[in-house]
């Protein structure tokens, strides 16, 4: 499944909810289903800077695709990183770099987060793109 197809699926799922309380609950549920990062990767190097809560992100290359795992000490943040991992894990580095992030605005996520959480979201996306950049340059 392409990044765009996954993002469209996420937008469709969010459109089923009438209000933001329901959407927050759904984000929390997604966080509970997040495949957790192994404890050995919960290091300072994998900690995302710019997040109010602690978020660890780890990526490794498996053939041509990048597999991401993550965790957070905050339940809502865990759900946010789960949405991003669902979109970008198991995708090619070049595809991640070219991906449109418009789906974040389509589901209304950024506008319904506190300024510090919105900054954290931007930092999470930046870190995912940095992994993709690093793995993409290795492939060329």
CSV table of N, CA and C in Angstrom, one decimal:
chain,number,residue,atom,x,y,z
A,1,UNK,N,0.8,-1.2,0.0
A,1,UNK,CA,0.0,0.0,0.0
A,1,UNK,C,0.9,1.2,0.0
A,2,UNK,N,0.5,2.2,-0.8
A,2,UNK,CA,1.4,3.4,-0.9
A,2,UNK,C,1.1,4.3,0.3
A,3,UNK,N,2.0,5.3,0.5
A,3,UNK,CA,1.8,6.3,1.6
A,3,UNK,C,0.5,7.0,1.4
A,4,UNK,N,0.2,7.5,0.2
A,4,UNK,CA,-1.0,8.2,-0.1
A,4,UNK,C,-2.2,7.4,0.2
A,5,UNK,N,-2.2,6.1,-0.2
A,5,UNK,CA,-3.4,5.2,0.1
A,5,UNK,C,-3.6,5.1,1.6
A,6,UNK,N,-2.5,4.9,2.4
A,6,UNK,CA,-2.6,4.8,3.8
A,6,UNK,C,-3.1,6.1,4.4
A,7,UNK,N,-2.6,7.2,3.9
A,7,UNK,CA,-3.1,8.5,4.4
A,7,UNK,C,-4.5,8.8,4.1
A,8,UNK,N,-5.0,8.4,2.9
A,8,UNK,CA,-6.4,8.5,2.6
A,8,UNK,C,-7.3,7.6,3.5
A,9,UNK,N,-6.8,6.5,3.8
A,9,UNK,CA,-7.5,5.6,4.7
A,9,UNK,C,-7.6,6.2,6.1
A,10,UNK,N,-6.6,6.9,6.6
A,10,UNK,CA,-6.6,7.6,7.9
A,10,UNK,C,-7.6,8.7,7.9
A,11,UNK,N,-7.6,9.5,6.8
A,11,UNK,CA,-8.5,10.6,6.6
A,11,UNK,C,-10.0,10.1,6.7
A,12,UNK,N,-10.2,9.0,6.0
A,12,UNK,CA,-11.6,8.4,6.0
A,12,UNK,C,-12.0,8.0,7.4
A,13,UNK,N,-11.0,7.3,8.1
A,13,UNK,CA,-11.3,6.9,9.5
A,13,UNK,C,-11.7,8.1,10.4
A,14,UNK,N,-10.9,9.2,10.3
A,14,UNK,CA,-11.2,10.4,11.1
A,14,UNK,C,-12.5,11.0,10.7
A,15,UNK,N,-12.9,10.9,9.4
A,15,UNK,CA,-14.1,11.6,9.0
A,15,UNK,C,-15.4,10.9,9.6
A,16,UNK,N,-15.2,9.7,10.2
A,16,UNK,CA,-16.4,9.0,10.8
A,16,UNK,C,-16.8,9.6,12.1
A,17,UNK,N,-15.8,10.4,12.7
A,17,UNK,CA,-16.1,11.0,14.0
A,17,UNK,C,-16.7,12.4,13.9
A,18,UNK,N,-17.7,12.7,14.7
A,18,UNK,CA,-18.4,13.9,14.6
A,18,UNK,C,-17.7,15.1,15.4
A,19,UNK,N,-17.0,14.7,16.5
A,19,UNK,CA,-16.4,15.8,17.2
A,19,UNK,C,-15.0,15.4,17.6
A,20,UNK,N,-14.3,16.4,18.1
A,20,UNK,CA,-12.9,16.2,18.4
A,20,UNK,C,-12.6,15.3,19.7
A,21,UNK,N,-13.6,15.3,20.6
A,21,UNK,CA,-13.4,14.4,21.7
A,21,UNK,C,-13.3,12.9,21.2
A,22,UNK,N,-14.2,12.6,20.3
A,22,UNK,CA,-14.2,11.2,19.7
A,22,UNK,C,-12.9,11.0,19.0
A,23,UNK,N,-12.4,12.0,18.3
A,23,UNK,CA,-11.1,11.8,17.5
A,23,UNK,C,-9.9,11.7,18.5
A,24,UNK,N,-9.9,12.4,19.6
A,24,UNK,CA,-8.9,12.2,20.6
A,24,UNK,C,-8.9,10.8,21.2
A,25,UNK,N,-10.1,10.3,21.4
A,25,UNK,CA,-10.2,8.9,22.0
A,25,UNK,C,-9.7,7.9,20.9
A,26,UNK,N,-10.0,8.2,19.7
A,26,UNK,CA,-9.5,7.3,18.6
A,26,UNK,C,-7.9,7.4,18.5
A,27,UNK,N,-7.4,8.6,18.6
A,27,UNK,CA,-5.9,8.7,18.6
A,27,UNK,C,-5.3,7.9,19.8
A,28,UNK,N,-5.9,8.0,20.9
A,28,UNK,CA,-5.4,7.3,22.1
A,28,UNK,C,-5.5,5.8,21.9
A,29,UNK,N,-6.6,5.3,21.3
A,29,UNK,CA,-6.7,3.9,20.9
A,29,UNK,C,-5.6,3.4,20.0
A,30,UNK,N,-5.3,4.3,19.0
A,30,UNK,CA,-4.2,4.0,18.0
A,30,UNK,C,-2.9,3.8,18.8
A,31,UNK,N,-2.7,4.7,19.7
A,31,UNK,CA,-1.5,4.7,20.5
A,31,UNK,C,-1.3,3.4,21.3
A,32,UNK,N,-2.4,2.9,21.8
A,32,UNK,CA,-2.4,1.6,22.6
A,32,UNK,C,-2.0,0.4,21.7
A,33,UNK,N,-2.2,0.5,20.4
A,33,UNK,CA,-1.9,-0.5,19.4
A,33,UNK,C,-0.6,-0.4,18.8
A,34,UNK,N,0.2,0.7,19.2
A,34,UNK,CA,1.5,0.9,18.6
A,34,UNK,C,2.4,-0.2,18.9
A,35,UNK,N,3.1,-0.8,17.9
A,35,UNK,CA,4.1,-1.8,18.2
A,35,UNK,C,5.3,-1.0,18.9
A,36,UNK,N,5.6,-1.4,20.1
A,36,UNK,CA,6.6,-0.7,20.9
A,36,UNK,C,8.0,-0.9,20.5
A,37,UNK,N,8.7,0.2,20.6
A,37,UNK,CA,10.2,0.2,20.4
A,37,UNK,C,10.8,-0.7,21.4
A,38,UNK,N,11.9,-1.4,21.1
A,38,UNK,CA,12.6,-2.2,22.0
A,38,UNK,C,13.3,-1.3,23.0
A,39,UNK,N,13.3,-1.8,24.3
A,39,UNK,CA,13.9,-1.0,25.4
A,39,UNK,C,15.3,-0.5,25.0
A,40,UNK,N,16.1,-1.3,24.3
A,40,UNK,CA,17.5,-1.0,24.0
A,40,UNK,C,17.6,0.3,23.1
A,41,UNK,N,16.4,0.6,22.4
A,41,UNK,CA,16.4,1.8,21.5
A,41,UNK,C,15.9,3.0,22.2
A,42,UNK,N,15.5,2.9,23.5
A,42,UNK,CA,15.0,4.1,24.2
A,42,UNK,C,16.2,4.8,24.7
A,43,UNK,N,16.9,5.4,23.8
A,43,UNK,CA,18.2,6.1,24.2
A,43,UNK,C,18.0,7.6,23.9
A,44,UNK,N,19.0,8.3,24.4
A,44,UNK,CA,19.0,9.8,24.2
A,44,UNK,C,19.1,10.1,22.7
A,45,UNK,N,19.8,9.3,21.9
A,45,UNK,CA,19.9,9.5,20.4
A,45,UNK,C,18.6,9.4,19.7
A,46,UNK,N,17.7,8.5,20.2
A,46,UNK,CA,16.4,8.2,19.6
A,46,UNK,C,15.3,9.1,20.1
A,47,UNK,N,15.6,10.0,21.1
A,47,UNK,CA,14.6,10.9,21.7
A,47,UNK,C,14.4,12.0,20.7
A,48,UNK,N,13.2,12.3,20.4
A,48,UNK,CA,12.9,13.4,19.5
A,48,UNK,C,12.9,14.8,20.3
A,49,UNK,N,13.8,15.6,19.8
A,49,UNK,CA,13.9,17.0,20.4
A,49,UNK,C,12.7,17.8,20.0
A,50,UNK,N,12.2,18.7,20.8
A,50,UNK,CA,11.1,19.6,20.5
A,50,UNK,C,9.8,19.1,20.9
A,51,UNK,N,9.7,17.9,21.5
A,51,UNK,CA,8.5,17.4,22.0
A,51,UNK,C,8.4,17.7,23.5
A,52,UNK,N,7.2,18.0,24.0
A,52,UNK,CA,6.9,18.3,25.4
A,52,UNK,C,7.1,17.0,26.2
A,53,UNK,N,6.5,15.9,25.6
A,53,UNK,CA,6.7,14.6,26.3
A,53,UNK,C,7.8,13.9,25.6
A,54,UNK,N,8.2,12.7,26.2
A,54,UNK,CA,9.3,12.0,25.7
A,54,UNK,C,8.8,11.1,24.5
A,55,UNK,N,9.4,11.2,23.4
A,55,UNK,CA,9.1,10.3,22.2
A,55,UNK,C,10.4,9.8,21.7
A,56,UNK,N,10.4,8.4,21.6
A,56,UNK,CA,11.5,7.8,21.0
A,56,UNK,C,11.1,7.2,19.6
A,57,UNK,N,12.0,7.4,18.7
A,57,UNK,CA,11.7,6.9,17.3
A,57,UNK,C,13.0,6.2,16.8
A,58,UNK,N,12.8,5.0,16.3
A,58,UNK,CA,13.9,4.3,15.8
A,58,UNK,C,13.5,3.8,14.4
A,59,UNK,N,14.4,3.9,13.5
A,59,UNK,CA,14.2,3.4,12.1
A,59,UNK,C,15.3,2.5,11.7
A,60,UNK,N,15.0,1.5,11.0
A,60,UNK,CA,16.1,0.6,10.4
A,60,UNK,C,15.6,0.2,9.0
A,61,UNK,N,16.6,0.0,8.2
A,61,UNK,CA,16.4,-0.4,6.8
A,61,UNK,C,16.2,-1.9,6.7
A,62,UNK,N,15.2,-2.3,6.0
A,62,UNK,CA,15.0,-3.7,5.7
A,62,UNK,C,14.8,-3.8,4.2
A,63,UNK,N,15.9,-4.3,3.5
A,63,UNK,CA,16.0,-4.2,2.1
A,63,UNK,C,15.8,-2.8,1.7
A,64,UNK,N,14.8,-2.4,0.9
A,64,UNK,CA,14.7,-1.1,0.4
A,64,UNK,C,13.7,-0.2,1.3
A,65,UNK,N,13.2,-0.8,2.3
A,65,UNK,CA,12.1,-0.1,3.1
A,65,UNK,C,12.7,0.2,4.5
A,66,UNK,N,12.1,1.2,5.1
A,66,UNK,CA,12.4,1.6,6.4
A,66,UNK,C,11.3,1.2,7.4
A,67,UNK,N,11.7,0.5,8.4
A,67,UNK,CA,10.8,0.1,9.4
A,67,UNK,C,10.9,1.0,10.7
A,68,UNK,N,9.9,1.6,11.1
A,68,UNK,CA,9.9,2.5,12.2
A,68,UNK,C,9.3,1.9,13.4
A,69,UNK,N,9.8,2.1,14.6
A,69,UNK,CA,9.2,1.7,15.9
A,69,UNK,C,9.3,3.0,16.8
A,70,UNK,N,8.4,3.1,17.7
A,70,UNK,CA,8.4,4.3,18.6
A,70,UNK,C,7.7,4.0,19.9
A,71,UNK,N,7.8,5.0,20.8
A,71,UNK,CA,7.1,4.9,22.0
A,71,UNK,C,7.1,6.3,22.6
A,72,UNK,N,6.2,6.6,23.5
A,72,UNK,CA,6.1,7.9,24.2
A,72,UNK,C,5.6,7.7,25.6
A,73,UNK,N,5.9,8.6,26.5
A,73,UNK,CA,5.5,8.5,27.8
A,73,UNK,C,4.1,9.2,28.0
A,74,UNK,N,3.6,9.8,26.9
A,74,UNK,CA,2.3,10.4,27.0
A,74,UNK,C,1.3,9.7,26.0
A,75,UNK,N,0.1,9.4,26.5
A,75,UNK,CA,-0.8,8.6,25.8
A,75,UNK,C,-1.3,9.3,24.4
A,76,UNK,N,-1.5,10.6,24.4
A,76,UNK,CA,-2.0,11.2,23.2
A,76,UNK,C,-0.8,11.3,22.2
A,77,UNK,N,0.4,11.6,22.7
A,77,UNK,CA,1.5,11.7,21.8
A,77,UNK,C,1.8,10.3,21.2
A,78,UNK,N,1.6,9.3,22.0
A,78,UNK,CA,1.8,7.9,21.5
A,78,UNK,C,0.9,7.6,20.3
A,79,UNK,N,-0.3,8.1,20.4
A,79,UNK,CA,-1.3,8.0,19.3
A,79,UNK,C,-0.9,8.8,18.0
A,80,UNK,N,-0.3,10.0,18.3
A,80,UNK,CA,0.1,10.8,17.1
A,80,UNK,C,1.3,10.1,16.4
A,81,UNK,N,2.3,9.6,17.2
A,81,UNK,CA,3.4,8.9,16.5
A,81,UNK,C,2.9,7.6,15.8
A,82,UNK,N,1.9,7.0,16.4
A,82,UNK,CA,1.3,5.8,15.8
A,82,UNK,C,0.7,6.1,14.4
A,83,UNK,N,0.1,7.2,14.3
A,83,UNK,CA,-0.5,7.6,12.9
A,83,UNK,C,0.7,7.8,11.9
A,84,UNK,N,1.7,8.5,12.4
A,84,UNK,CA,2.9,8.7,11.5
A,84,UNK,C,3.6,7.4,11.1
A,85,UNK,N,3.7,6.5,12.1
A,85,UNK,CA,4.4,5.3,11.8
A,85,UNK,C,3.5,4.4,10.8
A,86,UNK,N,2.2,4.5,11.0
A,86,UNK,CA,1.4,3.7,10.1
A,86,UNK,C,1.5,4.3,8.7
A,87,UNK,N,1.7,5.6,8.5
A,87,UNK,CA,1.9,6.2,7.2
A,87,UNK,C,3.2,5.9,6.6
A,88,UNK,N,4.3,5.9,7.4
A,88,UNK,CA,5.6,5.8,6.8
A,88,UNK,C,6.5,4.6,7.0
A,89,UNK,N,6.1,3.8,8.0
A,89,UNK,CA,6.8,2.5,8.2
A,89,UNK,C,6.6,1.6,7.0
A,90,UNK,N,7.6,0.8,6.7
A,90,UNK,CA,7.6,-0.2,5.6
A,90,UNK,C,7.4,0.5,4.2
A,91,UNK,N,8.0,1.7,4.1
A,91,UNK,CA,8.0,2.4,2.8
A,91,UNK,C,9.4,2.7,2.4
A,92,UNK,N,9.6,3.0,1.1
A,92,UNK,CA,11.0,3.3,0.6
A,92,UNK,C,11.3,4.8,1.1
A,93,UNK,N,12.6,5.0,1.3
A,93,UNK,CA,13.1,6.3,1.8
A,93,UNK,C,12.7,7.4,0.8
A,94,UNK,N,12.9,7.2,-0.5
A,94,UNK,CA,12.5,8.2,-1.5
A,94,UNK,C,11.0,8.6,-1.4
A,95,UNK,N,10.2,7.6,-1.2
A,95,UNK,CA,8.8,7.8,-1.1
A,95,UNK,C,8.4,8.6,0.1
A,96,UNK,N,9.1,8.4,1.2
A,96,UNK,CA,8.9,9.1,2.5
A,96,UNK,C,9.3,10.6,2.2
A,97,UNK,N,10.4,10.8,1.6
A,97,UNK,CA,10.9,12.1,1.3
A,97,UNK,C,10.0,12.9,0.4
A,98,UNK,N,9.3,12.2,-0.5
A,98,UNK,CA,8.4,12.9,-1.4
A,98,UNK,C,7.0,13.0,-0.9
A,99,UNK,N,6.7,12.4,0.2
A,99,UNK,CA,5.3,12.3,0.7
A,99,UNK,C,4.7,13.7,1.0
A,100,UNK,N,3.5,13.8,0.7
A,100,UNK,CA,2.8,15.0,1.0
A,100,UNK,C,2.2,14.9,2.4
A,101,UNK,N,2.3,15.9,3.2
A,101,UNK,CA,1.9,15.8,4.6
A,101,UNK,C,0.5,16.4,4.8
A,102,UNK,N,-0.2,16.7,3.7
A,102,UNK,CA,-1.5,17.3,3.7
A,102,UNK,C,-2.5,16.6,4.6
A,103,UNK,N,-2.4,15.3,4.7
A,103,UNK,CA,-3.4,14.5,5.4
A,103,UNK,C,-3.5,15.0,6.9
A,104,UNK,N,-2.4,15.5,7.4
A,104,UNK,CA,-2.4,16.0,8.8
A,104,UNK,C,-3.4,17.1,9.0
A,105,UNK,N,-3.4,18.0,8.0
A,105,UNK,CA,-4.3,19.1,8.0
A,105,UNK,C,-5.8,18.6,7.6
A,106,UNK,N,-5.8,17.6,6.8
A,106,UNK,CA,-7.2,17.1,6.4
A,106,UNK,C,-7.9,16.5,7.6
A,107,UNK,N,-7.2,15.9,8.5
A,107,UNK,CA,-7.8,15.3,9.7
A,107,UNK,C,-8.0,16.4,10.8
A,108,UNK,N,-7.4,17.5,10.6
A,108,UNK,CA,-7.5,18.6,11.5
A,108,UNK,C,-6.6,18.5,12.7
A,109,UNK,N,-5.6,17.6,12.6
A,109,UNK,CA,-4.8,17.3,13.8
A,109,UNK,C,-4.0,18.5,14.3
A,110,UNK,N,-3.3,19.2,13.5
A,110,UNK,CA,-2.5,20.3,13.9
A,110,UNK,C,-3.3,21.4,14.6
A,111,UNK,N,-4.4,21.7,14.0
A,111,UNK,CA,-5.2,22.8,14.6
A,111,UNK,C,-5.9,22.5,15.9
A,112,UNK,N,-6.0,21.2,16.2
A,112,UNK,CA,-6.6,20.8,17.5
A,112,UNK,C,-5.6,20.4,18.6
A,113,UNK,N,-4.3,20.6,18.3
A,113,UNK,CA,-3.3,20.3,19.3
A,113,UNK,C,-2.9,21.6,20.0
A,114,UNK,N,-2.4,21.5,21.2
A,114,UNK,CA,-1.8,22.6,21.9
A,114,UNK,C,-0.5,23.0,21.1
A,115,UNK,N,-0.1,24.3,21.2
A,115,UNK,CA,1.1,24.7,20.4
A,115,UNK,C,2.3,23.8,20.7
A,116,UNK,N,2.5,23.4,21.9
A,116,UNK,CA,3.7,22.5,22.2
A,116,UNK,C,3.5,21.2,21.6
A,117,UNK,N,2.3,20.6,21.5
A,117,UNK,CA,2.1,19.3,20.9
A,117,UNK,C,2.2,19.4,19.4
A,118,UNK,N,1.7,20.6,18.8
A,118,UNK,CA,1.9,20.8,17.4
A,118,UNK,C,3.3,20.9,17.0
A,119,UNK,N,4.1,21.6,17.8
A,119,UNK,CA,5.6,21.6,17.6
A,119,UNK,C,6.2,20.2,17.7
A,120,UNK,N,5.7,19.4,18.6
A,120,UNK,CA,6.2,18.0,18.7
A,120,UNK,C,5.9,17.2,17.5
A,121,UNK,N,4.6,17.4,16.9
A,121,UNK,CA,4.2,16.8,15.7
A,121,UNK,C,5.2,17.1,14.6
A,122,UNK,N,5.5,18.4,14.4
A,122,UNK,CA,6.5,18.8,13.4
A,122,UNK,C,7.8,18.2,13.6
A,123,UNK,N,8.3,18.1,14.8
A,123,UNK,CA,9.5,17.4,15.2
A,123,UNK,C,9.5,15.9,14.8
A,124,UNK,N,8.4,15.3,15.1
A,124,UNK,CA,8.3,13.8,14.7
A,124,UNK,C,8.4,13.6,13.2
A,125,UNK,N,7.7,14.5,12.5
A,125,UNK,CA,7.8,14.4,11.0
A,125,UNK,C,9.2,14.6,10.5
A,126,UNK,N,9.8,15.7,11.1
A,126,UNK,CA,11.2,16.0,10.7
A,126,UNK,C,12.1,14.8,11.0
A,127,UNK,N,12.0,14.1,12.1
A,127,UNK,CA,12.8,13.0,12.4
A,127,UNK,C,12.6,11.8,11.4
A,128,UNK,N,11.4,11.6,11.1
A,128,UNK,CA,11.1,10.5,10.1
A,128,UNK,C,11.7,10.9,8.8
A,129,UNK,N,11.6,12.1,8.4
A,129,UNK,CA,12.2,12.5,7.1
A,129,UNK,C,13.8,12.5,7.2
A,130,UNK,N,14.3,12.7,8.3
A,130,UNK,CA,15.8,12.6,8.5
A,130,UNK,C,16.3,11.2,8.3
A,131,UNK,N,15.5,10.3,8.9
A,131,UNK,CA,15.8,8.8,8.7
A,131,UNK,C,15.8,8.5,7.2
A,132,UNK,N,14.7,9.0,6.6
A,132,UNK,CA,14.6,8.7,5.1
A,132,UNK,C,15.7,9.3,4.3
A,133,UNK,N,16.1,10.5,4.7
A,133,UNK,CA,17.2,11.2,4.0
A,133,UNK,C,18.5,10.4,4.2
A,134,UNK,N,18.8,9.9,5.4
A,134,UNK,CA,20.0,9.2,5.7
A,134,UNK,C,20.0,7.9,4.9
A,135,UNK,N,18.9,7.1,4.9
A,135,UNK,CA,18.8,5.8,4.2
A,135,UNK,C,18.8,6.0,2.7
A,136,UNK,N,18.2,7.1,2.2
A,136,UNK,CA,18.2,7.4,0.8
A,136,UNK,C,19.6,7.7,0.3
A,137,UNK,N,20.4,8.4,1.0
A,137,UNK,CA,21.7,8.8,0.6
A,137,UNK,C,22.6,7.6,0.6
A,138,UNK,N,22.3,6.6,1.4
A,138,UNK,CA,23.1,5.3,1.4
A,138,UNK,C,22.8,4.5,0.2
A,139,UNK,N,21.6,4.6,-0.3
A,139,UNK,CA,21.2,3.8,-1.5
A,139,UNK,C,21.8,4.3,-2.8
A,140,UNK,N,22.1,5.6,-2.8
A,140,UNK,CA,22.6,6.2,-4.1
A,140,UNK,C,24.1,6.0,-4.3
